PDB file of C-alpha atoms in Angstrom:
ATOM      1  CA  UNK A  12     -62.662  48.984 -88.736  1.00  0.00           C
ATOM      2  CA  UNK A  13     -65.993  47.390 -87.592  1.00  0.00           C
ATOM      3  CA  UNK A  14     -66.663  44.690 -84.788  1.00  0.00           C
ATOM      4  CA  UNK A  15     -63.965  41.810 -86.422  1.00  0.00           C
ATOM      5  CA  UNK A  16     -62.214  39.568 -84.454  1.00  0.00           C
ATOM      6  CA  UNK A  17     -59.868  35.939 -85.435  1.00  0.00           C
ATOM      7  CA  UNK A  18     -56.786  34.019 -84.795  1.00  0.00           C
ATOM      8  CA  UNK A  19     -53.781  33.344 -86.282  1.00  0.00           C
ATOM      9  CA  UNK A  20     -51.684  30.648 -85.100  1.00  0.00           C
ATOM     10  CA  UNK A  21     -47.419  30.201 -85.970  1.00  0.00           C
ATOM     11  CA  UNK A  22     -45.916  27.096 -84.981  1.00  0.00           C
ATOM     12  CA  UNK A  23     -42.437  26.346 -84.662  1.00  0.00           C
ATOM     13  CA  UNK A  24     -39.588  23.443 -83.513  1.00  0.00           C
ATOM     14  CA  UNK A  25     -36.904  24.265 -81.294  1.00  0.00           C
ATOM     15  CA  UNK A  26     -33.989  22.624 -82.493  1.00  0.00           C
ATOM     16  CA  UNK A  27     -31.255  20.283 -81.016  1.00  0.00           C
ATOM     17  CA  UNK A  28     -28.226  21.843 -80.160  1.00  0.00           C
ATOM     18  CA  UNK A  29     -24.916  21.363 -81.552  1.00  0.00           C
ATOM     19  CA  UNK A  30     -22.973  17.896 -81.291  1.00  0.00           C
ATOM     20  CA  UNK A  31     -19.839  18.926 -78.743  1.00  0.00           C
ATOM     21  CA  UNK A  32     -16.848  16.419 -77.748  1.00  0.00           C
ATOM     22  CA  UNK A  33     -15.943  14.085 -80.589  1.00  0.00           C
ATOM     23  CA  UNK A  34     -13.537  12.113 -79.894  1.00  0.00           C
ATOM     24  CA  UNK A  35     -11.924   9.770 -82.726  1.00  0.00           C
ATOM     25  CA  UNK A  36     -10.622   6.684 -82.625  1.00  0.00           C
ATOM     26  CA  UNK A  37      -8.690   5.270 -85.807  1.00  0.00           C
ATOM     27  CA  UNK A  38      -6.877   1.692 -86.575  1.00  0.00           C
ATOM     28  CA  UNK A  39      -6.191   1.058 -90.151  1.00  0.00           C
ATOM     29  CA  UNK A  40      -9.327   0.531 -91.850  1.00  0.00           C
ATOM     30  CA  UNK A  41     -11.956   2.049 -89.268  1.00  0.00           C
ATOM     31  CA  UNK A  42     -12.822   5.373 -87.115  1.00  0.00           C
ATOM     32  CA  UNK A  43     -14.823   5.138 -84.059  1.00  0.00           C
ATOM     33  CA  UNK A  44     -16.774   8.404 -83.089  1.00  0.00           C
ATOM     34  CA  UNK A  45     -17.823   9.137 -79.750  1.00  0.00           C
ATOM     35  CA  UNK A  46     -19.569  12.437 -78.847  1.00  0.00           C
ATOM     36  CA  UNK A  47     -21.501  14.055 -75.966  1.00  0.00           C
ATOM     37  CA  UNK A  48     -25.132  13.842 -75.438  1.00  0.00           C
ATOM     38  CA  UNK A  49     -27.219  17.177 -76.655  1.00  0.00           C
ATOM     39  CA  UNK A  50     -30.106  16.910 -74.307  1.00  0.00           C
ATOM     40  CA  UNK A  51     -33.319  16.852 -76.663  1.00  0.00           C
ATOM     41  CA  UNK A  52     -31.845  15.162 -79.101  1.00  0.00           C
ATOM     42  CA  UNK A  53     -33.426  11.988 -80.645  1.00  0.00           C
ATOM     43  CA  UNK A  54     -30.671  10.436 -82.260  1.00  0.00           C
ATOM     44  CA  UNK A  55     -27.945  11.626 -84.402  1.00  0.00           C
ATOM     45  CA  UNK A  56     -26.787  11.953 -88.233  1.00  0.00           C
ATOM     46  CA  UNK A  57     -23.231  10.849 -88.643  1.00  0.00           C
ATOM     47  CA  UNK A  58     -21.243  11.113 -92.134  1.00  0.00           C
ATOM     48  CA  UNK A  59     -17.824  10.571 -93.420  1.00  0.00           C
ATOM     49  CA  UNK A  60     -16.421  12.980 -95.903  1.00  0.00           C
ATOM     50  CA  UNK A  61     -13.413  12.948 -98.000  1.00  0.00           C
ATOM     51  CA  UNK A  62     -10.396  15.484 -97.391  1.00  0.00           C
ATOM     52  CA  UNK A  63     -11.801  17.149-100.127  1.00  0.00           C
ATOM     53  CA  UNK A  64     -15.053  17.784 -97.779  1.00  0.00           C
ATOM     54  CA  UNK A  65     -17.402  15.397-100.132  1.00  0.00           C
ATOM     55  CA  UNK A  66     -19.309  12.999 -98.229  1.00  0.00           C
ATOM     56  CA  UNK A  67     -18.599   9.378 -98.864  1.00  0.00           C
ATOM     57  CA  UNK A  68     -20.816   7.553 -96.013  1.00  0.00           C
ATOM     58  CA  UNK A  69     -23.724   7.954 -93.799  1.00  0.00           C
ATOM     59  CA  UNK A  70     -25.393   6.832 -91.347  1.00  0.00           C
ATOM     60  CA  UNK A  71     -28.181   7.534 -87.938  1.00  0.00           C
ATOM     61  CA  UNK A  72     -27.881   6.287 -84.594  1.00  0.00           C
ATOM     62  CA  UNK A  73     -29.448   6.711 -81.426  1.00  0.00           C
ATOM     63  CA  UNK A  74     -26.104   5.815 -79.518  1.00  0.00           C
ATOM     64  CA  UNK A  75     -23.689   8.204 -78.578  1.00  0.00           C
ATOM     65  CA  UNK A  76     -20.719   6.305 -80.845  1.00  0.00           C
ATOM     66  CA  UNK A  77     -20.805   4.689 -84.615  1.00  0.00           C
ATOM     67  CA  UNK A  78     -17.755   2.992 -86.372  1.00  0.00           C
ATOM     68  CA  UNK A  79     -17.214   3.465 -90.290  1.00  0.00           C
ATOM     69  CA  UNK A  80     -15.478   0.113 -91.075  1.00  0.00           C
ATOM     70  CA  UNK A  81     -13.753  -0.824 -94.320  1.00  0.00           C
ATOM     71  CA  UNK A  82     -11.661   2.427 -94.772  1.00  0.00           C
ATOM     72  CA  UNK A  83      -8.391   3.017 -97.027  1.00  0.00           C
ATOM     73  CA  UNK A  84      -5.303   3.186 -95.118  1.00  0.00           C
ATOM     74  CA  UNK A  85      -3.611   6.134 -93.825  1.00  0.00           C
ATOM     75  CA  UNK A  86      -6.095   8.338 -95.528  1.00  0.00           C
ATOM     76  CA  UNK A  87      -7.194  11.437 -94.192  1.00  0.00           C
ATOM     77  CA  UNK A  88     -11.232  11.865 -93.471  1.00  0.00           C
ATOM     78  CA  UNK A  89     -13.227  14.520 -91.656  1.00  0.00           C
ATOM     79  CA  UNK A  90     -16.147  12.981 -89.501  1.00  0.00           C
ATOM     80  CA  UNK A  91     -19.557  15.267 -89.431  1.00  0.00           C
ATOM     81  CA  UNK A  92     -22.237  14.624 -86.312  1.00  0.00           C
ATOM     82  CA  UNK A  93     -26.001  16.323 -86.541  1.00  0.00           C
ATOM     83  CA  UNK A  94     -28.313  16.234 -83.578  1.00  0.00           C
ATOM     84  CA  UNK A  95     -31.989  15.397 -84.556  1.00  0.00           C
ATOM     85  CA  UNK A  96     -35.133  15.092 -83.225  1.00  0.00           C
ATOM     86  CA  UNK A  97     -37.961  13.319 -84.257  1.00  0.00           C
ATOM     87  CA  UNK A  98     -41.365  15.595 -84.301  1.00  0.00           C
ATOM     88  CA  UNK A  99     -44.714  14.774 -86.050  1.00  0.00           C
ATOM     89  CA  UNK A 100     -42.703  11.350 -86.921  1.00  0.00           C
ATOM     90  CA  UNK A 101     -39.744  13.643 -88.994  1.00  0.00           C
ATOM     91  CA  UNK A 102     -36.366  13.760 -88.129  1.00  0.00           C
ATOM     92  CA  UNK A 103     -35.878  17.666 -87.942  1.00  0.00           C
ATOM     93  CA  UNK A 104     -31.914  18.414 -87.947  1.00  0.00           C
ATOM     94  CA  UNK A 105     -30.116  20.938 -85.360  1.00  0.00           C
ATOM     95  CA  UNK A 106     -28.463  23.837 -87.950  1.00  0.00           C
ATOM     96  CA  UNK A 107     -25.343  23.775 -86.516  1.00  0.00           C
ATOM     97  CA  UNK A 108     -23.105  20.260 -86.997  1.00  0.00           C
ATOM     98  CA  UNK A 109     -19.427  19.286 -85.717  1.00  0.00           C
ATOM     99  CA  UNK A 110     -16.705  18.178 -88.240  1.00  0.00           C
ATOM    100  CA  UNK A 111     -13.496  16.696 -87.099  1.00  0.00           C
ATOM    101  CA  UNK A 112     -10.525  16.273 -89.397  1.00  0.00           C
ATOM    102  CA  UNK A 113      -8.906  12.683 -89.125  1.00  0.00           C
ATOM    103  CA  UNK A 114      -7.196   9.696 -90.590  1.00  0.00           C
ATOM    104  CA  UNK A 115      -6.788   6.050 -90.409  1.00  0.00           C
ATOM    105  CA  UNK A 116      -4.125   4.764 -88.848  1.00  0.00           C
ATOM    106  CA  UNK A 117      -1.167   3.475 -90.244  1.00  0.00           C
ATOM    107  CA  UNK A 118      -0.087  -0.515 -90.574  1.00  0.00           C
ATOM    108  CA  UNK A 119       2.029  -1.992 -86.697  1.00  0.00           C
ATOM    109  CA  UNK A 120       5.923  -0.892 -87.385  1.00  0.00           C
ATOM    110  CA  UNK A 121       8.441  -4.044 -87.193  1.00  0.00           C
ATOM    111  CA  UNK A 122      11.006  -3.777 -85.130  1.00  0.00           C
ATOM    112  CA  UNK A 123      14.085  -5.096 -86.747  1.00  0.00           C
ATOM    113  CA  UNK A 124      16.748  -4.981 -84.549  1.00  0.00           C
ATOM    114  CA  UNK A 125      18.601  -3.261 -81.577  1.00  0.00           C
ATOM    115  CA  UNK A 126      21.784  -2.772 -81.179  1.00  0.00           C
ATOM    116  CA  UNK A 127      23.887  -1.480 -77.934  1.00  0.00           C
ATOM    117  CA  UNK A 128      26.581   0.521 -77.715  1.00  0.00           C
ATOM    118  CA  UNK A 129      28.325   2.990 -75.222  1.00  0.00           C
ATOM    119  CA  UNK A 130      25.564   4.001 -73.240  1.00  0.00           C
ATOM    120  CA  UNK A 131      23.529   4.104 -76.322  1.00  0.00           C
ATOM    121  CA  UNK A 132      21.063   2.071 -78.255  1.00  0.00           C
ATOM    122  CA  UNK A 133      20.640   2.338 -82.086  1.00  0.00           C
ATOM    123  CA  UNK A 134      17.192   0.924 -82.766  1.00  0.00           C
ATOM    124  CA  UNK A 135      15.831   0.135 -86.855  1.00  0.00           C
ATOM    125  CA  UNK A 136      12.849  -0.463 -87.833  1.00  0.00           C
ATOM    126  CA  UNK A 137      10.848  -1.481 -91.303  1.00  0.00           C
ATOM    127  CA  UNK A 138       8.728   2.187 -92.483  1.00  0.00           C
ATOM    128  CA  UNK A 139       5.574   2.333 -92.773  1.00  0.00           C
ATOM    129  CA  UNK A 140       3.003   3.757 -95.874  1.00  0.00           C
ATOM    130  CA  UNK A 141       2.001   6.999 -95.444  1.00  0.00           C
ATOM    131  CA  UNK A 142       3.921   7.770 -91.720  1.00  0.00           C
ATOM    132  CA  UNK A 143       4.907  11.147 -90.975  1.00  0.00           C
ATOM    133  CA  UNK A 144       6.769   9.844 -88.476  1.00  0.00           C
ATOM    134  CA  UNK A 145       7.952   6.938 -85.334  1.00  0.00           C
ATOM    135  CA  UNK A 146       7.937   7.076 -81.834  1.00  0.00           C
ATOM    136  CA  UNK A 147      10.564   4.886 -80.039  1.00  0.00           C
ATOM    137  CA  UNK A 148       9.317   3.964 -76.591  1.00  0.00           C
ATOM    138  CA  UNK A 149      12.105   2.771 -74.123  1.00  0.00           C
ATOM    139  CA  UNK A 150      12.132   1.843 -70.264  1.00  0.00           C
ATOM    140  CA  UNK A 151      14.347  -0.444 -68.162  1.00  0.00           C
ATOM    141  CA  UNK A 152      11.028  -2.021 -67.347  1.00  0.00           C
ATOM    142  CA  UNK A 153       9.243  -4.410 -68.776  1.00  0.00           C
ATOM    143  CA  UNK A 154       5.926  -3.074 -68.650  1.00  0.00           C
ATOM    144  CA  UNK A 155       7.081   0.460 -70.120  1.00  0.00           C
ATOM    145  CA  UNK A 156       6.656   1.888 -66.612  1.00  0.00           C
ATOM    146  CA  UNK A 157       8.155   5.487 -66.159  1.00  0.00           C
ATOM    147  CA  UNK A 158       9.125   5.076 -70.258  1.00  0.00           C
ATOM    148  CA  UNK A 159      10.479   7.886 -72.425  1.00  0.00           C
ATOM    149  CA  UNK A 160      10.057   8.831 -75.838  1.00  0.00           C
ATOM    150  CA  UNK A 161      11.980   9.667 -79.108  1.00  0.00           C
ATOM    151  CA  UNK A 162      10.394  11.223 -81.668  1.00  0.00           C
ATOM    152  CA  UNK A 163      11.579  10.729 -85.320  1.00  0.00           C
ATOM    153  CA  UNK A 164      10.016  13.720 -87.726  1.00  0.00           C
ATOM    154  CA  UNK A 165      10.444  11.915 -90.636  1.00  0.00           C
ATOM    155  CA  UNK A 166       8.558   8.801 -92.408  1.00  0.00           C
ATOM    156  CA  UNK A 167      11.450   7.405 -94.626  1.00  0.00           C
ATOM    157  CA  UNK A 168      13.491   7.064 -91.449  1.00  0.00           C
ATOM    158  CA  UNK A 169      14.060   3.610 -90.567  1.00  0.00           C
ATOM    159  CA  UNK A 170      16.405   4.540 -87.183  1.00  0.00           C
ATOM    160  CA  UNK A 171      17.360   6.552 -84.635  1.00  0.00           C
ATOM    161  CA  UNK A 172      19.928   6.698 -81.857  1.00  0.00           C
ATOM    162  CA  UNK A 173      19.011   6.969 -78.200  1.00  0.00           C
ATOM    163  CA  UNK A 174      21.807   7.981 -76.056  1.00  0.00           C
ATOM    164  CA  UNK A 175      22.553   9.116 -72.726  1.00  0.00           C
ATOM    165  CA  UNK A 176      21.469   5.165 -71.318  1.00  0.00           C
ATOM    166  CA  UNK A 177      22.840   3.462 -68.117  1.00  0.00           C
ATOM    167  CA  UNK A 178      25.616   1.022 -68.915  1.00  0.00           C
ATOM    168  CA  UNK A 179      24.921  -2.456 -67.832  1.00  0.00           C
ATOM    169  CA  UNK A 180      21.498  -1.717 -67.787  1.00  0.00           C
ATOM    170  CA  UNK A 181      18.780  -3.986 -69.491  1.00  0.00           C
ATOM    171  CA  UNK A 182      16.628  -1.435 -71.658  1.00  0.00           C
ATOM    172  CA  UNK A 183      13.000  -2.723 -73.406  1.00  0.00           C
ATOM    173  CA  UNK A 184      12.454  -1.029 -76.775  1.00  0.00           C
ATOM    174  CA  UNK A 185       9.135  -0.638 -79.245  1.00  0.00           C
ATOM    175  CA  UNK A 186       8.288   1.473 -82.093  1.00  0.00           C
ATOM    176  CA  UNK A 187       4.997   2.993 -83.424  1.00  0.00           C
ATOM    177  CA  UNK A 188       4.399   5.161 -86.610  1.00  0.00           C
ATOM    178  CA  UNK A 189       1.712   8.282 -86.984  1.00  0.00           C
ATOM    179  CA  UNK A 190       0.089  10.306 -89.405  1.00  0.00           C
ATOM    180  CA  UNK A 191      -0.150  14.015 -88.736  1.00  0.00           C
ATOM    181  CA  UNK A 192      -3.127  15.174 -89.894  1.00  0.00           C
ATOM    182  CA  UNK A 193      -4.246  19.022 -89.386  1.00  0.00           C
ATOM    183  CA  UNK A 194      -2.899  19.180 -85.799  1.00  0.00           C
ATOM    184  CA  UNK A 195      -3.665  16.273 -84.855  1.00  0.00           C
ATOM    185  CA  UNK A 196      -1.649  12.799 -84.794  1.00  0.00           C
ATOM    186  CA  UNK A 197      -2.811   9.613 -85.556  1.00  0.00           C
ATOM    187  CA  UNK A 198      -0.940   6.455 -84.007  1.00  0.00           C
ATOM    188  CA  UNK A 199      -0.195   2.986 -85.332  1.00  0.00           C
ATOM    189  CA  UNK A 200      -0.353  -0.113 -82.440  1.00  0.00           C
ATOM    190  CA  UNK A 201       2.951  -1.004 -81.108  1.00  0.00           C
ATOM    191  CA  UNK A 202       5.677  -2.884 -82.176  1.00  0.00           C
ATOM    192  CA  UNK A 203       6.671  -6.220 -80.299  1.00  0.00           C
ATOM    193  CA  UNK A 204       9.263  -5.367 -78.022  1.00  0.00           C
ATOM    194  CA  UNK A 205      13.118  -6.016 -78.158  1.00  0.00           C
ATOM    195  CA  UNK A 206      15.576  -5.929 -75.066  1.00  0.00           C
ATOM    196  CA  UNK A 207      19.075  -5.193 -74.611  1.00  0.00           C
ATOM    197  CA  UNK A 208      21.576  -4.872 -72.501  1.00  0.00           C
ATOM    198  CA  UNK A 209      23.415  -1.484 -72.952  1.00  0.00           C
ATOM    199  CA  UNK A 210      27.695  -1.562 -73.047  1.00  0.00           C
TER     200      UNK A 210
END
């Protein structure tokens, strides 16, 4: 009623979007993340939680990786990225963050021995802590070119038996341990490698 007249201003911040495309990389005592850009963003909150989902380390960068260093081995971790962007000189966070389930790697396998047989090879190995599991990588080529793989589903196994090999044939052999963690595995570095000509 009557001749009145005003403003009334809102303001607001549009906020990053989510983080999208982390990738992990794991050795023993470290994880690499590396993640896509989220166009807007100023930088980026990354943290490290335990399996139990409580977070242990954190940290902001305005790169698109960051490396937690100094890790326990073969321990599973879940890795959290946040988009921010700096307005009025405050980091203002996106609501909506990424969280990928990992683990450190664990420790190189050694490769004991190899041992030929009828067109087979039974190759040992010494385990691992904390593998779920070994791979056994073989190829009649020294550089692992066109190579196959044997699974072994089991951490306290310490050998397997590949068969169905050319006799006479010179086969190259390494082993590498992983940690399954959620559906995802997580591999050791190689073995050295062991030849052997098969009977």
């Amino acid at each position: 009623k009557g001749k009145y007249s005003g403003t009334k201003t809102l303001y607001f911040n549009i906020l990053p979007s989510k983080t999208s495309k982390i990738s992990i990389t794991a050795s023993t005592t470290s994880l690499k993340a590396t993640w896509k850009k989220v166009t807007g963003a100023s930088g980026y909150k990354v943290e490290l939680l335990n399996a139990k989902g409580k977070v242990v380390k954190t940290a902001t960068t305005t790169k698109l990786t960051y490396t937690f260093k100094k890790l326990s081995k073969v321990t599973t971790y879940k890795v959290r990225v946040t988009a921010y962007k700096t307005i009025d000189k405050k980091s203002v966070y996106s609501t909506v963050s990424t969280t990928i389930t990992t683990s450190t790697a664990p420790a190189k396998v050694t490769l004991s021995k190899v041992t030929a047989g009828s067109k087979q090879a039974t190759v040992a190995w010494k385990t691992t802590s904390g593998a779920s599991g070994y791979e056994v990588q073989y190829s009649t080529a020294s550089n692992f070119k066109s190579a196959k793989i044997a699974t072994v589903n089991k951490g306290s196994s310490s050998k397997t038996t590949i068969k169905k090999l050319t006799k006479g044939k010179k086969y190259y052999f390494k082993v590498r341990a992983y940690k399954t963690t959620g559906n995802v595995n997580v591999y050791s570095a190689w073995s050295a490698t062991k030849a052997i000509k098969i009977k």
